[in-house]
CSV table of C-alpha atoms and ligand atoms in Angstrom, one decimal:
chain,number,residue,atom,x,y,z
A,1096,MET,CA,-59.2,45.6,24.6
A,1097,LYS,CA,-60.4,42.0,25.2
A,1098,LYS,CA,-61.5,40.3,22.0
A,1099,SER,CA,-65.0,39.1,21.9
A,1100,ARG,CA,-65.4,35.4,22.5
A,1101,SER,CA,-66.7,33.2,19.7
A,1102,ASP,CA,-68.8,30.1,20.2
A,1103,LEU,CA,-68.7,27.1,17.9
A,1104,ALA,CA,-72.4,26.9,17.1
A,1105,THR,CA,-72.3,30.5,15.8
A,1106,LEU,CA,-69.0,29.9,13.9
A,1107,LEU,CA,-70.7,27.0,12.1
A,1108,LYS,CA,-73.3,29.4,10.7
A,1109,THR,CA,-71.1,32.4,10.0
A,1110,THR,CA,-67.7,31.1,8.7
A,1111,GLN,CA,-66.4,29.4,5.6
A,1112,SER,CA,-63.3,27.5,6.7
A,1113,ALA,CA,-61.9,25.6,9.7
A,1114,LEU,CA,-58.9,23.6,10.7
A,1115,ILE,CA,-59.1,20.7,13.1
A,1116,VAL,CA,-56.1,19.3,14.9
A,1117,GLY,CA,-55.6,16.6,17.5
A,1118,HIS,CA,-52.4,15.8,19.3
A,1119,ILE,CA,-48.9,14.6,18.3
A,1120,THR,CA,-48.6,10.8,18.1
A,1121,PRO,CA,-52.4,10.7,17.7
A,1122,ASP,CA,-54.5,7.9,19.2
A,1123,GLY,CA,-58.0,6.6,18.3
A,1124,ASP,CA,-59.8,9.3,20.3
A,1125,SER,CA,-57.8,12.1,18.8
A,1126,VAL,CA,-58.5,10.7,15.3
A,1127,GLY,CA,-62.2,9.9,15.9
A,1128,SER,CA,-63.0,13.2,17.6
A,1129,SER,CA,-61.3,15.1,14.7
A,1130,VAL,CA,-63.0,13.1,12.0
A,1131,ALA,CA,-66.4,13.4,13.7
A,1132,LEU,CA,-66.0,17.2,13.8
A,1133,TYR,CA,-64.7,17.2,10.2
A,1134,HIS,CA,-68.0,15.6,9.0
A,1135,LEU,CA,-70.1,17.8,11.2
A,1136,PHE,CA,-68.4,21.0,9.8
A,1137,THR,CA,-68.4,19.9,6.1
A,1138,GLY,CA,-72.1,19.2,6.6
A,1139,PHE,CA,-72.5,22.9,7.3
A,1140,GLY,CA,-70.7,23.7,4.1
A,1141,ILE,CA,-67.5,24.7,5.8
A,1142,SER,CA,-64.2,24.0,4.0
A,1143,THR,CA,-62.4,22.0,6.7
A,1144,THR,CA,-58.8,21.0,7.0
A,1145,LEU,CA,-58.1,17.9,9.0
A,1146,TYR,CA,-54.5,18.5,10.1
A,1147,SER,CA,-52.1,16.3,12.1
A,1148,ALA,CA,-48.5,16.9,13.0
A,1149,ASP,CA,-47.9,13.1,13.1
A,1150,PRO,CA,-49.4,10.2,11.1
A,1151,TYR,CA,-52.8,8.8,12.1
A,1152,PRO,CA,-52.4,5.3,13.4
A,1153,TYR,CA,-52.9,2.6,10.8
A,1154,ASN,CA,-55.7,0.9,12.7
A,1155,PHE,CA,-57.9,4.0,12.7
A,1156,MET,CA,-57.6,4.7,9.0
A,1157,PHE,CA,-60.7,2.7,8.4
A,1158,ILE,CA,-62.8,5.5,9.8
A,1159,PRO,CA,-64.5,7.2,6.8
A,1160,GLY,CA,-62.9,10.6,6.4
A,1161,ALA,CA,-59.6,9.7,8.1
A,1162,GLU,CA,-58.0,9.6,4.7
A,1163,LYS,CA,-58.7,13.4,4.4
A,1164,VAL,CA,-55.9,14.1,6.9
A,1165,VAL,CA,-53.1,16.3,5.8
A,1166,TYR,CA,-49.7,16.6,7.4
A,1167,GLU,CA,-48.7,20.0,5.9
A,1168,LEU,CA,-50.2,23.2,7.2
A,1169,PRO,CA,-52.3,25.0,4.5
A,1170,LEU,CA,-50.9,28.4,3.4
A,1171,ILE,CA,-54.2,30.1,3.9
A,1172,GLU,CA,-55.4,30.6,7.4
A,1173,PRO,CA,-58.8,29.1,8.4
A,1174,ASP,CA,-61.6,31.2,9.8
A,1175,PHE,CA,-61.3,29.3,13.1
A,1176,TYR,CA,-59.3,26.5,14.8
A,1177,VAL,CA,-60.5,23.5,16.8
A,1178,VAL,CA,-58.1,21.5,19.0
A,1179,VAL,CA,-59.2,18.1,20.3
A,1180,ASP,CA,-57.9,15.7,22.9
A,1181,ALA,CA,-54.5,17.4,23.1
A,1182,GLY,CA,-54.1,18.1,26.8
A,1183,SER,CA,-52.7,21.5,25.9
A,1184,PRO,CA,-52.3,23.6,22.8
A,1185,GLN,CA,-48.6,22.8,22.7
A,1186,ARG,CA,-49.3,19.1,22.1
A,1187,THR,CA,-50.8,19.8,18.7
A,1188,GLY,CA,-47.2,20.1,17.3
A,1189,GLU,CA,-44.7,22.9,17.0
A,1190,ALA,CA,-45.8,24.4,13.6
A,1191,ILE,CA,-49.5,24.5,14.3
A,1192,TYR,CA,-49.0,25.7,17.9
A,1193,GLN,CA,-46.9,28.6,16.6
A,1194,GLN,CA,-49.5,29.5,14.0
A,1195,MET,CA,-52.4,29.5,16.5
A,1196,SER,CA,-50.4,31.4,19.1
A,1197,VAL,CA,-50.0,34.5,16.8
A,1198,SER,CA,-53.4,34.1,15.2
A,1199,ARG,CA,-56.4,36.3,16.2
A,1200,LYS,CA,-58.9,33.8,14.7
A,1201,PRO,CA,-61.2,32.0,17.2
A,1202,LYS,CA,-60.0,28.8,18.8
A,1203,ILE,CA,-62.2,26.1,20.2
A,1204,PHE,CA,-61.1,23.3,22.6
A,1205,PHE,CA,-62.6,19.8,23.2
A,1206,ASP,CA,-60.8,17.7,25.8
A,1207,HIS,CA,-61.0,15.4,28.8
A,1208,HIS,CA,-57.5,15.8,30.1
A,1209,VAL,CA,-56.9,17.4,33.4
A,1210,SER,CA,-53.3,18.5,33.0
A,1211,TYR,CA,-54.0,21.9,31.3
A,1212,ARG,CA,-54.7,24.6,33.9
A,1213,ASP,CA,-56.0,27.7,32.1
A,1214,PRO,CA,-57.6,26.8,28.7
A,1215,GLY,CA,-59.6,30.0,28.7
A,1216,ALA,CA,-56.4,32.0,28.3
A,1217,PHE,CA,-55.8,30.5,24.9
A,1218,PHE,CA,-59.2,29.3,23.7
A,1219,ASP,CA,-62.4,31.2,23.0
A,1220,GLN,CA,-64.7,28.3,23.9
A,1221,VAL,CA,-63.7,25.2,26.0
A,1222,PHE,CA,-65.6,21.9,26.1
A,1223,LEU,CA,-63.7,20.3,29.0
A,1224,ASP,CA,-64.7,17.4,31.3
A,1225,ASP,CA,-62.2,15.1,32.8
A,1226,ALA,CA,-65.1,12.7,33.8
A,1227,ALA,CA,-65.8,12.0,30.1
A,1228,ALA,CA,-64.4,8.7,29.0
A,1229,ALA,CA,-63.3,10.1,25.6
A,1230,THR,CA,-63.1,13.5,24.0
A,1231,ALA,CA,-65.4,12.1,21.3
A,1232,LEU,CA,-68.2,12.0,23.9
A,1233,LEU,CA,-67.8,15.8,24.3
A,1234,VAL,CA,-68.3,16.1,20.6
A,1235,HIS,CA,-71.4,14.0,21.0
A,1236,ARG,CA,-72.7,16.2,23.8
A,1237,PHE,CA,-72.2,19.3,21.7
A,1238,MET,CA,-74.1,17.7,18.8
A,1239,LYS,CA,-77.0,16.7,21.2
A,1240,GLN,CA,-77.1,20.1,22.8
A,1241,HIS,CA,-77.7,21.7,19.4
A,1242,GLY,CA,-79.9,19.0,17.9
A,1243,TYR,CA,-77.5,18.2,15.1
A,1244,PRO,CA,-78.5,14.9,13.4
A,1245,MET,CA,-76.2,11.8,13.8
A,1246,THR,CA,-74.9,10.3,10.5
A,1247,ARG,CA,-73.3,7.0,9.9
A,1248,GLU,CA,-69.9,8.6,9.3
A,1249,ILE,CA,-69.9,10.6,12.5
A,1250,ALA,CA,-71.2,7.6,14.4
A,1251,ILE,CA,-68.3,5.4,13.2
A,1252,ALA,CA,-65.8,8.1,14.2
A,1253,ILE,CA,-67.3,8.6,17.7
A,1254,TYR,CA,-67.8,4.8,18.3
A,1255,ALA,CA,-64.2,4.0,17.4
A,1256,ALA,CA,-62.9,6.9,19.6
A,1257,VAL,CA,-64.8,5.7,22.6
A,1258,MET,CA,-63.7,2.1,22.1
A,1259,ALA,CA,-60.1,3.2,21.7
A,1260,ASP,CA,-60.0,5.4,24.8
A,1261,THR,CA,-61.8,2.9,27.1
A,1262,GLY,CA,-59.8,-0.1,25.8
A,1263,GLY,CA,-63.0,-1.7,24.5
A,1264,MET,CA,-65.0,-0.5,27.5
A,1265,ARG,CA,-62.6,-2.1,30.0
A,1266,TYR,CA,-60.7,0.8,31.5
A,1267,ASN,CA,-61.4,2.7,34.7
A,1268,SER,CA,-62.9,5.6,32.6
A,1269,THR,CA,-65.7,3.4,31.3
A,1270,ASN,CA,-69.0,4.8,32.5
A,1271,ARG,CA,-72.7,5.1,31.9
A,1272,GLU,CA,-72.4,7.9,29.4
A,1273,ALA,CA,-69.9,5.8,27.3
A,1274,PHE,CA,-72.3,2.8,27.3
A,1275,ALA,CA,-75.3,5.0,26.6
A,1276,VAL,CA,-73.7,6.8,23.6
A,1277,LEU,CA,-72.4,3.6,22.1
A,1278,SER,CA,-75.7,1.9,22.5
A,1279,GLU,CA,-77.3,4.9,20.7
A,1280,LEU,CA,-74.7,4.6,17.9
A,1281,VAL,CA,-75.4,0.9,17.3
A,1282,ASP,CA,-78.3,2.1,15.1
A,1283,PHE,CA,-75.6,3.5,12.7
A,1284,VAL,CA,-72.6,1.1,13.0
A,1285,GLU,CA,-71.6,-2.6,13.1
A,1286,PRO,CA,-69.9,-3.0,16.6
A,1287,TRP,CA,-68.1,-6.2,15.7
A,1288,GLU,CA,-66.7,-4.7,12.5
A,1289,ILE,CA,-65.2,-1.6,14.3
A,1290,ALA,CA,-63.7,-3.8,17.1
A,1291,ALA,CA,-62.2,-6.1,14.4
A,1292,LYS,CA,-60.8,-3.1,12.5
A,1293,ILE,CA,-59.1,-1.6,15.6
A,1294,TRP,CA,-57.7,-4.8,17.2
A,1295,GLU,CA,-57.8,-7.7,14.7
A,1296,GLU,CA,-55.9,-6.4,11.7
A,1297,VAL,CA,-52.5,-6.7,13.3
A,1298,PRO,CA,-49.6,-7.0,10.8
A,1299,HIS,CA,-47.6,-10.2,11.3
A,1300,ALA,CA,-44.4,-8.2,11.9
A,1301,GLN,CA,-46.1,-6.4,14.8
A,1302,MET,CA,-47.1,-9.7,16.4
A,1303,ARG,CA,-43.5,-11.0,16.1
A,1304,LEU,CA,-42.2,-7.9,17.8
A,1305,LEU,CA,-44.9,-8.2,20.5
A,1306,ALA,CA,-43.6,-11.7,21.2
A,1307,GLU,CA,-40.1,-10.3,21.7
A,1308,VAL,CA,-41.3,-7.5,23.9
A,1309,ILE,CA,-43.5,-9.7,26.1
A,1310,ALA,CA,-40.5,-12.0,26.7
A,1311,SER,CA,-38.5,-8.9,27.8
A,1312,ILE,CA,-40.9,-7.5,30.4
A,1313,ARG,CA,-39.2,-6.8,33.8
A,1314,LEU,CA,-41.2,-7.0,37.0
A,1315,LEU,CA,-40.1,-4.4,39.5
A,1316,ALA,CA,-41.1,-3.1,43.0
A,1317,GLY,CA,-42.1,-6.6,44.2
A,1318,GLY,CA,-44.2,-7.3,41.1
A,1319,LYS,CA,-46.2,-4.0,41.3
A,1320,ALA,CA,-44.6,-2.5,38.2
A,1321,ALA,CA,-44.1,-4.1,34.8
A,1322,VAL,CA,-41.6,-2.3,32.6
A,1323,PHE,CA,-40.3,-2.8,29.1
A,1324,GLU,CA,-38.3,-1.0,26.5
A,1325,ILE,CA,-38.8,-0.6,22.7
A,1326,THR,CA,-35.7,0.5,20.9
A,1327,ARG,CA,-35.4,2.3,17.6
A,1328,ALA,CA,-33.4,-0.7,16.3
A,1329,GLN,CA,-36.4,-3.0,17.0
A,1330,LEU,CA,-38.8,-0.8,15.1
A,1331,ASP,CA,-36.3,-0.5,12.2
A,1332,ARG,CA,-35.7,-4.3,12.2
A,1333,TYR,CA,-39.5,-5.0,11.8
A,1334,ARG,CA,-40.1,-1.9,9.7
A,1335,LEU,CA,-42.8,-0.7,12.2
A,1336,GLY,CA,-43.8,2.7,13.4
A,1337,PRO,CA,-44.7,3.9,16.9
A,1338,ASP,CA,-48.4,3.3,16.2
A,1339,HIS,CA,-47.7,-0.5,16.0
A,1340,VAL,CA,-46.4,-0.7,19.6
A,1341,ASP,CA,-49.1,1.5,21.3
A,1342,SER,CA,-51.1,-1.5,22.5
A,1343,PHE,CA,-48.2,-3.5,23.9
A,1344,ILE,CA,-48.4,-1.8,27.3
A,1345,ASN,CA,-51.8,-3.6,27.9
A,1346,TYR,CA,-50.0,-7.0,28.0
A,1347,ALA,CA,-47.7,-5.7,30.7
A,1348,ARG,CA,-50.6,-4.2,32.6
A,1349,ALA,CA,-52.5,-7.5,32.4
A,1350,ILE,CA,-50.0,-9.4,34.5
A,1351,ALA,CA,-51.4,-10.5,37.9
A,1352,GLY,CA,-50.2,-8.2,40.8
A,1353,VAL,CA,-49.1,-5.5,38.4
A,1354,GLU,CA,-50.5,-2.1,39.4
A,1355,VAL,CA,-48.6,0.0,36.9
A,1356,ALA,CA,-47.1,-0.8,33.5
A,1357,MET,CA,-44.5,1.4,31.9
A,1358,ARG,CA,-43.3,1.4,28.3
A,1359,PHE,CA,-40.0,3.1,27.5
A,1360,ARG,CA,-39.9,3.9,23.8
A,1361,GLU,CA,-36.6,5.1,22.6
A,1362,LEU,CA,-36.8,8.4,20.7
A,1363,ALA,CA,-33.0,9.1,20.5
A,1364,PRO,CA,-30.0,7.7,22.3
A,1365,TYR,CA,-30.7,8.1,26.1
A,1366,ARG,CA,-34.0,9.7,25.4
A,1367,TYR,CA,-37.3,7.9,26.0
A,1368,LYS,CA,-41.0,8.5,25.7
A,1369,VAL,CA,-42.5,6.8,28.7
A,1370,SER,CA,-46.1,5.7,28.7
A,1371,MET,CA,-47.9,4.5,31.8
A,1372,ARG,CA,-51.0,2.5,32.4
A,1373,SER,CA,-52.1,1.9,36.0
A,1374,LYS,CA,-54.9,-0.4,37.2
A,1375,GLY,CA,-56.4,1.2,40.2
A,1376,ASN,CA,-54.6,2.6,43.2
A,1377,ILE,CA,-51.6,4.2,41.5
A,1378,ASP,CA,-52.2,7.7,40.1
A,1379,ALA,CA,-50.3,7.7,36.8
A,1380,ALA,CA,-51.0,11.4,36.1
A,1381,LYS,CA,-49.4,12.3,39.5
A,1382,ILE,CA,-46.2,10.4,38.6
A,1383,SER,CA,-46.0,11.9,35.1
A,1384,ASN,CA,-46.5,15.4,36.5
A,1385,GLU,CA,-43.4,15.0,38.5
A,1386,PHE,CA,-41.5,14.5,35.2
A,1387,GLY,CA,-43.2,17.4,33.4
A,1388,GLY,CA,-45.7,15.1,31.6
A,1389,GLY,CA,-49.4,14.7,31.9
A,1390,GLY,CA,-52.4,12.5,31.4
A,1391,HIS,CA,-55.2,10.8,33.3
A,1392,ARG,CA,-55.3,8.8,36.5
A,1393,ASN,CA,-54.9,5.5,34.7
A,1394,ALA,CA,-53.0,6.6,31.6
A,1395,ALA,CA,-50.2,9.1,31.5
A,1396,GLY,CA,-46.8,9.8,30.0
A,1397,PHE,CA,-43.6,11.8,30.1
A,1398,GLU,CA,-40.2,12.0,28.5
A,1399,PHE,CA,-37.1,10.6,30.2
A,1400,SER,CA,-33.4,11.2,29.7
A,1401,GLY,CA,-31.0,8.4,30.6
A,1402,THR,CA,-30.5,4.7,30.0
A,1403,PHE,CA,-33.3,2.2,30.3
A,1404,ASP,CA,-31.7,0.7,33.4
A,1405,GLU,CA,-31.7,4.1,35.1
A,1406,GLY,CA,-35.3,4.4,34.2
A,1407,CYS,CA,-36.0,1.1,35.8
A,1408,LYS,CA,-34.3,2.2,39.0
A,1409,LEU,CA,-36.4,5.3,39.0
A,1410,VAL,CA,-39.6,3.3,38.6
A,1411,GLU,CA,-38.7,1.2,41.6
A,1412,GLU,CA,-38.3,4.3,43.7
A,1413,ILE,CA,-41.4,6.0,42.5
A,1414,VAL,CA,-43.7,3.0,42.8
A,1415,ALA,CA,-42.3,2.2,46.3
A,1416,ARG,CA,-43.3,5.8,47.2
A,1417,VAL,CA,-46.7,6.0,45.6
A,1418,ALA,CA,-48.0,2.5,46.1
A,1419,VAL,CA,-48.2,2.9,49.9
A,1420,ARG,CA,-51.7,2.4,51.2
B,1013,MN,MN1,-58.7,10.9,24.7
């Protein structure tokens, strides 16, 4: 027998507890969307666990409520689960994915990634729109739809998430809805303060590593691709985590003539997490799908086995193939 489908608005009135999870190596949208829902749920009197498999990035910890995050799964199961911004339920992390897979509790999905084909098979209710500039905007739509009042805490979370996923309203995903929602939220937040918290609290060690990385950028495919590596030794030397190097790719992408920037971050010997940012004509999601990864048109990623030099060779081939127009 097919289980009856649950919807979030009803769950908020009929349940006592919830667990919210974003994706592994969380970004600002994952954190902001999670925290916004955390405040919404606790406002309904729901005991809410804000869970993450990986640490929240340091520059989004200023969002009120982000400090509530826990990195251990609670022993008691919640009445329902919410997954945000993850692309697929697997990208929430191994432990939580296993738990949700065997659970009969309702599961809700908020996302704007296109890579996941059949969310209805896993989730009871799906808020999915790949035209949304950030998952947090889908949270905002849900609140609007039900007339839930905006608060300062929720506004900060949503504002920060949208700023993060649009690169400060600069990326291709930036649209009318993003501007309209931020404009509405200005009644609740200080825009300059949020921008400063996200981008202008850079540790000195991070800036020094950035200088090293910028000097190492390789231009490939006739200058269409900018590629660089971040090794584990470098992160160790500067005592930095992956969240400190997330923004580096934007400097590679900013070089004139570059259509796609790729960052090879070493996970283990001969194993890299590759992040891609493209400017316009190159479809990053299409490239990453070939490697079993996913993402958006202008921001995608995958894992790569081999040396950095082998990776560069592959980038040359791929870009030569996809950059034809
Ligand atoms: Mn997102």
